[in-house]
Coordinates of C-alpha atoms in Angstrom, one line a residue:
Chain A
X1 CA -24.7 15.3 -14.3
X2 CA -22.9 15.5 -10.9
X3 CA -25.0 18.7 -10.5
X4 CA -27.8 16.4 -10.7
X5 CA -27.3 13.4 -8.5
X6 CA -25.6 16.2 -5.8
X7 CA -29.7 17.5 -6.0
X8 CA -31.2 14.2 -5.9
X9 CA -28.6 13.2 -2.5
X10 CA -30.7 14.7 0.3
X11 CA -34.2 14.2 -1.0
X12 CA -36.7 13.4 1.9
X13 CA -39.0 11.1 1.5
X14 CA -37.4 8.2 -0.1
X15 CA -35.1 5.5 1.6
X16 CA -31.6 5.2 0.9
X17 CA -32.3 1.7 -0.9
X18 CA -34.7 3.4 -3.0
X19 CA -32.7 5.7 -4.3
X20 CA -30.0 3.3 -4.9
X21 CA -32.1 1.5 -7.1
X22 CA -33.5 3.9 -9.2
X23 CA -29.5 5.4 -9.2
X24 CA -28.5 1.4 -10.7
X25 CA -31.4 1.7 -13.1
X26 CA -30.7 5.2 -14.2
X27 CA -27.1 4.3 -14.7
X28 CA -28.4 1.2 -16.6
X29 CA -30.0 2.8 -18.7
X30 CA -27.7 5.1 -19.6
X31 CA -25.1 2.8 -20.6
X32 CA -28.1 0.8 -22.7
X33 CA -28.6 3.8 -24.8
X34 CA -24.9 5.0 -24.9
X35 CA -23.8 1.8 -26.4
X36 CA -27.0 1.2 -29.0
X37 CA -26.2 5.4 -29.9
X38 CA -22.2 4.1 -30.4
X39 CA -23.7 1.4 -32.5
X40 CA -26.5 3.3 -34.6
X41 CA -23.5 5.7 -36.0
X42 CA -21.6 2.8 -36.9
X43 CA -19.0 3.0 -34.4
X44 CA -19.4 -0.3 -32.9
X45 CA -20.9 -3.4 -32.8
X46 CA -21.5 -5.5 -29.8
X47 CA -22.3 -9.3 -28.8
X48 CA -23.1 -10.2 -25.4
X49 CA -22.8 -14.3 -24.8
X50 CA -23.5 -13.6 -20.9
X51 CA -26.4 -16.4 -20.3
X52 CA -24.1 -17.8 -17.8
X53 CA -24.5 -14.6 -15.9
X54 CA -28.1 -14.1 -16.2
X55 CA -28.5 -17.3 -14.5
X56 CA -25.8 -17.3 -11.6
X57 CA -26.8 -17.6 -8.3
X58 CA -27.2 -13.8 -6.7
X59 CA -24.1 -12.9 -3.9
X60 CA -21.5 -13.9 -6.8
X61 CA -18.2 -11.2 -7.8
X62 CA -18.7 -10.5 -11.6
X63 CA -14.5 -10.8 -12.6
X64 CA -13.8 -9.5 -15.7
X65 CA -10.4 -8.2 -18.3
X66 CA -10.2 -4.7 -18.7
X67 CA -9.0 -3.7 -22.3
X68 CA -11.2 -1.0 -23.2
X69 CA -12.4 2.4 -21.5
X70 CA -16.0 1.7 -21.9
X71 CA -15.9 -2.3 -20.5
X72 CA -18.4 -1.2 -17.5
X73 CA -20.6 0.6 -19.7
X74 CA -21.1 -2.9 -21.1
X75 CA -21.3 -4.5 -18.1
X76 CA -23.9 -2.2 -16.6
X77 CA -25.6 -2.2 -19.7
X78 CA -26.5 -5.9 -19.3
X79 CA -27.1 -6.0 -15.4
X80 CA -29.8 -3.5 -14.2
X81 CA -28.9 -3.6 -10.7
X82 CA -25.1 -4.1 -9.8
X83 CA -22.4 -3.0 -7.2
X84 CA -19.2 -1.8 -8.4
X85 CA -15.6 -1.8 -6.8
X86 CA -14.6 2.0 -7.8
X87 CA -11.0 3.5 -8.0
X88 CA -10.6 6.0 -5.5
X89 CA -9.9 8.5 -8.1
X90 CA -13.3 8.2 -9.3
X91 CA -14.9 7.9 -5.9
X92 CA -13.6 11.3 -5.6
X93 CA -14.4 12.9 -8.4
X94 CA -16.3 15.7 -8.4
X95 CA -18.7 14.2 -11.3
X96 CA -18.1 10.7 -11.0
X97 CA -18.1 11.0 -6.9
X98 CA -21.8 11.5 -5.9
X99 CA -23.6 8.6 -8.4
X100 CA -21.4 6.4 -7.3
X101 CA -22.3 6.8 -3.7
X102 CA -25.4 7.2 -4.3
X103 CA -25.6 4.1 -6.3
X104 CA -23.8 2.3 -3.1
X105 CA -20.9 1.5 -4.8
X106 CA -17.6 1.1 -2.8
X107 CA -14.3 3.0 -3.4
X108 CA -11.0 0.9 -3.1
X109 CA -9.1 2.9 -1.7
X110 CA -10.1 2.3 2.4
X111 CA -9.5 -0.7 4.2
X112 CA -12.8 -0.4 5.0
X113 CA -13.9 -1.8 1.5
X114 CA -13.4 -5.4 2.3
X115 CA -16.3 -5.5 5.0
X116 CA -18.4 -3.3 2.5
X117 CA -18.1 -5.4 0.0
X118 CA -18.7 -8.8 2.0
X119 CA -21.9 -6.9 3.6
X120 CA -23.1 -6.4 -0.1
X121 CA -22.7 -9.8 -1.4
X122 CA -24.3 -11.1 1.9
X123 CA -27.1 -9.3 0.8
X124 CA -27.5 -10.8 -2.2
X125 CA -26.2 -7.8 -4.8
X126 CA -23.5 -8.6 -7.1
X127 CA -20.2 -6.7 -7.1
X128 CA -18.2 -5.5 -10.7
X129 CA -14.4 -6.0 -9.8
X130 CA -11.7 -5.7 -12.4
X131 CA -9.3 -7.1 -10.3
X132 CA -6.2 -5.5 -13.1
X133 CA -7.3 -2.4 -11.2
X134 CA -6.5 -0.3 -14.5
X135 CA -6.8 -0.6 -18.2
X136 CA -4.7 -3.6 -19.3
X137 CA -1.3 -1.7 -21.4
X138 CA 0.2 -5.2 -21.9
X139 CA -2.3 -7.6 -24.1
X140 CA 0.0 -10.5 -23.5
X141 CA 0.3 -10.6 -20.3
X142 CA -2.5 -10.3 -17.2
X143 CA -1.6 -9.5 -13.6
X144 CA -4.3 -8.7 -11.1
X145 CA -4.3 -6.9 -8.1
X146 CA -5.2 -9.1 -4.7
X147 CA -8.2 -7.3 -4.1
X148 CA -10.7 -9.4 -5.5
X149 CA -9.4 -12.8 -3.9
X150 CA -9.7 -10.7 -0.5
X151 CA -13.1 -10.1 -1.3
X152 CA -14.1 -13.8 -2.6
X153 CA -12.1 -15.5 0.0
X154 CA -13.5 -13.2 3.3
X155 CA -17.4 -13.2 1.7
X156 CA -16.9 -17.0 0.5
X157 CA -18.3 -15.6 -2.5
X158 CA -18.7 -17.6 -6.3
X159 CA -16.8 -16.1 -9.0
X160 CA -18.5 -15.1 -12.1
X161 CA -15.6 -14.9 -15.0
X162 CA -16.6 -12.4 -17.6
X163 CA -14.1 -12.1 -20.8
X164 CA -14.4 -8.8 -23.1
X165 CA -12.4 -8.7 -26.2
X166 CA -12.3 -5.6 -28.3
X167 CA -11.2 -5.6 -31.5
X168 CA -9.3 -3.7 -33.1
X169 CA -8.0 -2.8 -29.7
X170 CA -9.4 1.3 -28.8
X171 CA -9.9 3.4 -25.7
X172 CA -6.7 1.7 -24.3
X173 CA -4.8 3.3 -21.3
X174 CA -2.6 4.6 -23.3
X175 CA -4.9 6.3 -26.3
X176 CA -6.9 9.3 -26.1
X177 CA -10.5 8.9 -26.2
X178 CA -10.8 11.1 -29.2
X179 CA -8.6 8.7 -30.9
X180 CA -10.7 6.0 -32.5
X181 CA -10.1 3.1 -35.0
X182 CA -11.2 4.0 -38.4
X183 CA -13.0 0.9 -38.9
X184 CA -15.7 -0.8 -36.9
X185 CA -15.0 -1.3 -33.4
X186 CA -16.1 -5.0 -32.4
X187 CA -17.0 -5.6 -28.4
X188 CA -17.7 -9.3 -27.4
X189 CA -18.7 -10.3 -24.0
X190 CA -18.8 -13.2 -22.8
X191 CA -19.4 -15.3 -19.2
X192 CA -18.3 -18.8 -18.1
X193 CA -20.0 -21.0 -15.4
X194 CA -20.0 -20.0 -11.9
X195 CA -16.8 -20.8 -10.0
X196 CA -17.1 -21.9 -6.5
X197 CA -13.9 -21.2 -4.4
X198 CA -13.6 -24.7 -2.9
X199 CA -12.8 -25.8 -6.6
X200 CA -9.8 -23.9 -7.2
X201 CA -8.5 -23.4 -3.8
X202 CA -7.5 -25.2 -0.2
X203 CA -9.5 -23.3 2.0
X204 CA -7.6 -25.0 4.9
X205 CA -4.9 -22.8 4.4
X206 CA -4.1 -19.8 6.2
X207 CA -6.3 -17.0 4.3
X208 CA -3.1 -15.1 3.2
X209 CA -2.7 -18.0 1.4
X210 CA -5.9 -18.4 0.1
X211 CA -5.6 -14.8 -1.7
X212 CA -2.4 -15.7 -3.5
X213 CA -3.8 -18.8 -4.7
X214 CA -7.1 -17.9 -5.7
X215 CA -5.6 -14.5 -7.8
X216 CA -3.0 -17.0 -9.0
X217 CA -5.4 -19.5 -10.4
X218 CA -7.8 -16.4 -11.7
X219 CA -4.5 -14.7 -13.7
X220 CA -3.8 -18.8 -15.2
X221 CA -7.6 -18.8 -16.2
X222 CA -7.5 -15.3 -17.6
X223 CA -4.2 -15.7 -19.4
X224 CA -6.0 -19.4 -21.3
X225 CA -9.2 -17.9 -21.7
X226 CA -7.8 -14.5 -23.3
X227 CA -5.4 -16.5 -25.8
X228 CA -7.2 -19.6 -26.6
Chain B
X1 CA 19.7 -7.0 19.8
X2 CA 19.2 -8.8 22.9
X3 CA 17.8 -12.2 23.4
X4 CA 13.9 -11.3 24.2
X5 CA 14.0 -9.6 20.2
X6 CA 16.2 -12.2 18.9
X7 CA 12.9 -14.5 20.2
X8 CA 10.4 -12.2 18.8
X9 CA 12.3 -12.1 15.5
X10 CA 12.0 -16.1 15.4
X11 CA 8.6 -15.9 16.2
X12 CA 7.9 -13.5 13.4
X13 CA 9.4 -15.1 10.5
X14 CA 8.0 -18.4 11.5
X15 CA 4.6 -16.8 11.0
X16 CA 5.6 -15.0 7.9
X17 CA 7.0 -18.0 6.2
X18 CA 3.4 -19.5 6.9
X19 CA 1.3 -17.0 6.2
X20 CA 2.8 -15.7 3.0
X21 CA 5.3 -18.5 1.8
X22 CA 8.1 -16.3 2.2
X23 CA 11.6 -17.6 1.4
X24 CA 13.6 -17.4 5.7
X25 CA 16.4 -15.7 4.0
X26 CA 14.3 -12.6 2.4
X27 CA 13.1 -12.0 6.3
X28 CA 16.1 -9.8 7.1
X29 CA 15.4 -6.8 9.8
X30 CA 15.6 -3.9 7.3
X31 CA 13.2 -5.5 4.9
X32 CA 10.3 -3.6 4.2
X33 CA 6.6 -5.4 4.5
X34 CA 4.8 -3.5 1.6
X35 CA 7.3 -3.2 -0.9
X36 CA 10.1 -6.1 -0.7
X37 CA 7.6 -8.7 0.9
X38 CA 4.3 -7.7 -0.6
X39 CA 2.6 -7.7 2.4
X40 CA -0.7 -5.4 1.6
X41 CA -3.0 -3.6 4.3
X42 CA -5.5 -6.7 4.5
X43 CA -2.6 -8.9 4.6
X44 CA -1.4 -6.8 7.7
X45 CA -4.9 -7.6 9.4
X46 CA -4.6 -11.4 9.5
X47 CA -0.7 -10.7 10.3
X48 CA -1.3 -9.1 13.2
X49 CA -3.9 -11.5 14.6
X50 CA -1.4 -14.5 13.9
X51 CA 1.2 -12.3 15.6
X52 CA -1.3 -11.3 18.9
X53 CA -1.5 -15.0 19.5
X54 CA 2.0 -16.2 19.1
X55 CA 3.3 -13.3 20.6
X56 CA 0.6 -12.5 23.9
X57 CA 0.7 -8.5 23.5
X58 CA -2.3 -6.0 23.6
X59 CA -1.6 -4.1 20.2
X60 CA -4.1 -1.6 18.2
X61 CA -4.2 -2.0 14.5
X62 CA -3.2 1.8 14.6
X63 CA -0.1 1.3 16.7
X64 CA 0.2 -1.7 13.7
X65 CA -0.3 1.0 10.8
X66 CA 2.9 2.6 11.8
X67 CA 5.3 -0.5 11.0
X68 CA 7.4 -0.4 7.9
X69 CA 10.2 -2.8 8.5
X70 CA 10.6 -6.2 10.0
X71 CA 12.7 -4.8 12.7
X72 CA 10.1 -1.6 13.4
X73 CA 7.6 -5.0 13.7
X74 CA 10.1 -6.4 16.6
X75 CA 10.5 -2.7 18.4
X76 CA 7.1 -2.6 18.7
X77 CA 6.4 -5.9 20.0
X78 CA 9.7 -5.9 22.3
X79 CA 8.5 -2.6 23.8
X80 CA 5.1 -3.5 24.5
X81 CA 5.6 -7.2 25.7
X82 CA 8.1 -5.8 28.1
X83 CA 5.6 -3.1 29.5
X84 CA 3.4 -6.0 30.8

């Protein structure tokens, strides 16, 4: 696969945006069938409940739990054409590395990533951040990384809350992806109303501020969404 | 530490106490930004504009990078203040 998109990089002919588009869609599709294969051998069964999304205004940070290995391949198997925030680790990847540039995705591991990501919702693309930066160990507890409040806060950017439940919990952190439930694995997805930063946070403050606040409020919402 | 750093140091937690709702007693010289204050690299950015216009010093954000404690914050702006 790397092999691949390293070819595809320095084809002539076609624009940059091109090929990030056909990139998303390829990687859309992909997940589509890896998921509907996972379900046809009785793996798993899946609900998406993400109308909220479908609708939401473009230029919006898609926020979502991380319990699961396979969450994005959810995620990008419902949007066909989405920026992700990527862990340096797979931004450098020798596999994972090139289709994620190509797709125009943006590691987080550069300062730089901040103006990236406010460039890309400016233009209208939506951006995947799990702001827990890692697979959630800790079911009863949520703490997210700053990274996505930077983001929201400097792009003045709507937050899209996306919850995923996985039951019985698999592919955590801390199993090994061979190791699977013996019974059906059960993904839901689901997305709540747009939420506009004026509406959860004093954006009079000084904008150190604002980050707190705004990942403070988004760890409160998490933790009563997660357990209701 | 002589007065012009005692100043600076004022100047600094003031800022800090704004910015990031610190408690005045946890802004001690040897306290480190990243891990006893949790002040993160974006964090540092608005920091340092806050601390330009307090404190009126021409100051790259890579001279900034270098930073690790309060007091390394004061050194550098002592020094650099005092070359103008």
């Amino acid at each position: 696969m790397g092999l691949f998109f390293r070819l595809v990089s320095p084809l002539p002919l076609f624009s940059a945006s091109m090929k990030q588009r056909w990139i998303r869609n390829c990687i859309h599709l992909g997940c589509l069938a890896f998921i509907n294969i996972m379900r046809l051998f009785g793996l798993i069964k899946y609900t998406y409940k993400l109308s909220s999304m479908q609708k939401a205004t473009p230029g919006h940070i898609v926020v979502a739990n991380h319990p699961s290995l396979i969450d994005a391949v959810f995620l990008f198997a419902a949007n066909k054409n989405m920026c992700c925030l990527v862990k340096g680790a797979l931004w450098n990847n020798f596999f994972t590395g090139p289709v994620a540039r190509l797709a125009g995705y943006i590691p987080n591991n550069t300062i730089e990533a901040v103006p990236m990501a406010v460039a890309k919702l400016h233009g209208g693309e939506n951006l995947l951040i799990f702001p827990e930066g890692t697979r959630n160990s800790d079911n009863n507890n949520i703490h997210f990384k700053r990274g996505a409040a930077n983001i929201a806060v400097a792009a003045n950017a709507d937050i899209l809350p996306v919850k995923i439940s996985c039951n019985p919990p698999a592919l955590k952190k801390s199993d090994k992806w061979y190791n699977i439930p013996d019974e059906v694995v059960e993904f839901c997805l689901s997305s709540n109303e747009q939420i506009k930063l004026n509406e959860c946070i004093d954006r009079t403050k000084p904008k150190t501020r604002q980050y707190r606040d705004l990942t403070q409020f988004l760890e409160q919402y998490y933790l009563q969404w997660t357990t209701r | 530490m002589n007065a012009q750093k005692e100043k600076i140091l004022e100047q600094i937690k003031t800022i800090l106490v704004d910015l990031f709702e610190l408690d005045e007693a946890a802004i001690v010289p040897e306290a480190k930004l990243y891990e006893d204050l949790d002040i993160d690299s974006i964090d540092a950015v608005d920091l340092l504009i806050d601390l330009k216009k307090t404190i009126d010093v021409d100051i790259s954000s890579e001279q900034f990078n270098d930073v690790k404690t309060i007091q390394d914050v004061v050194d550098t702006f002592a020094e650099l203040s005092s070359k103008e």
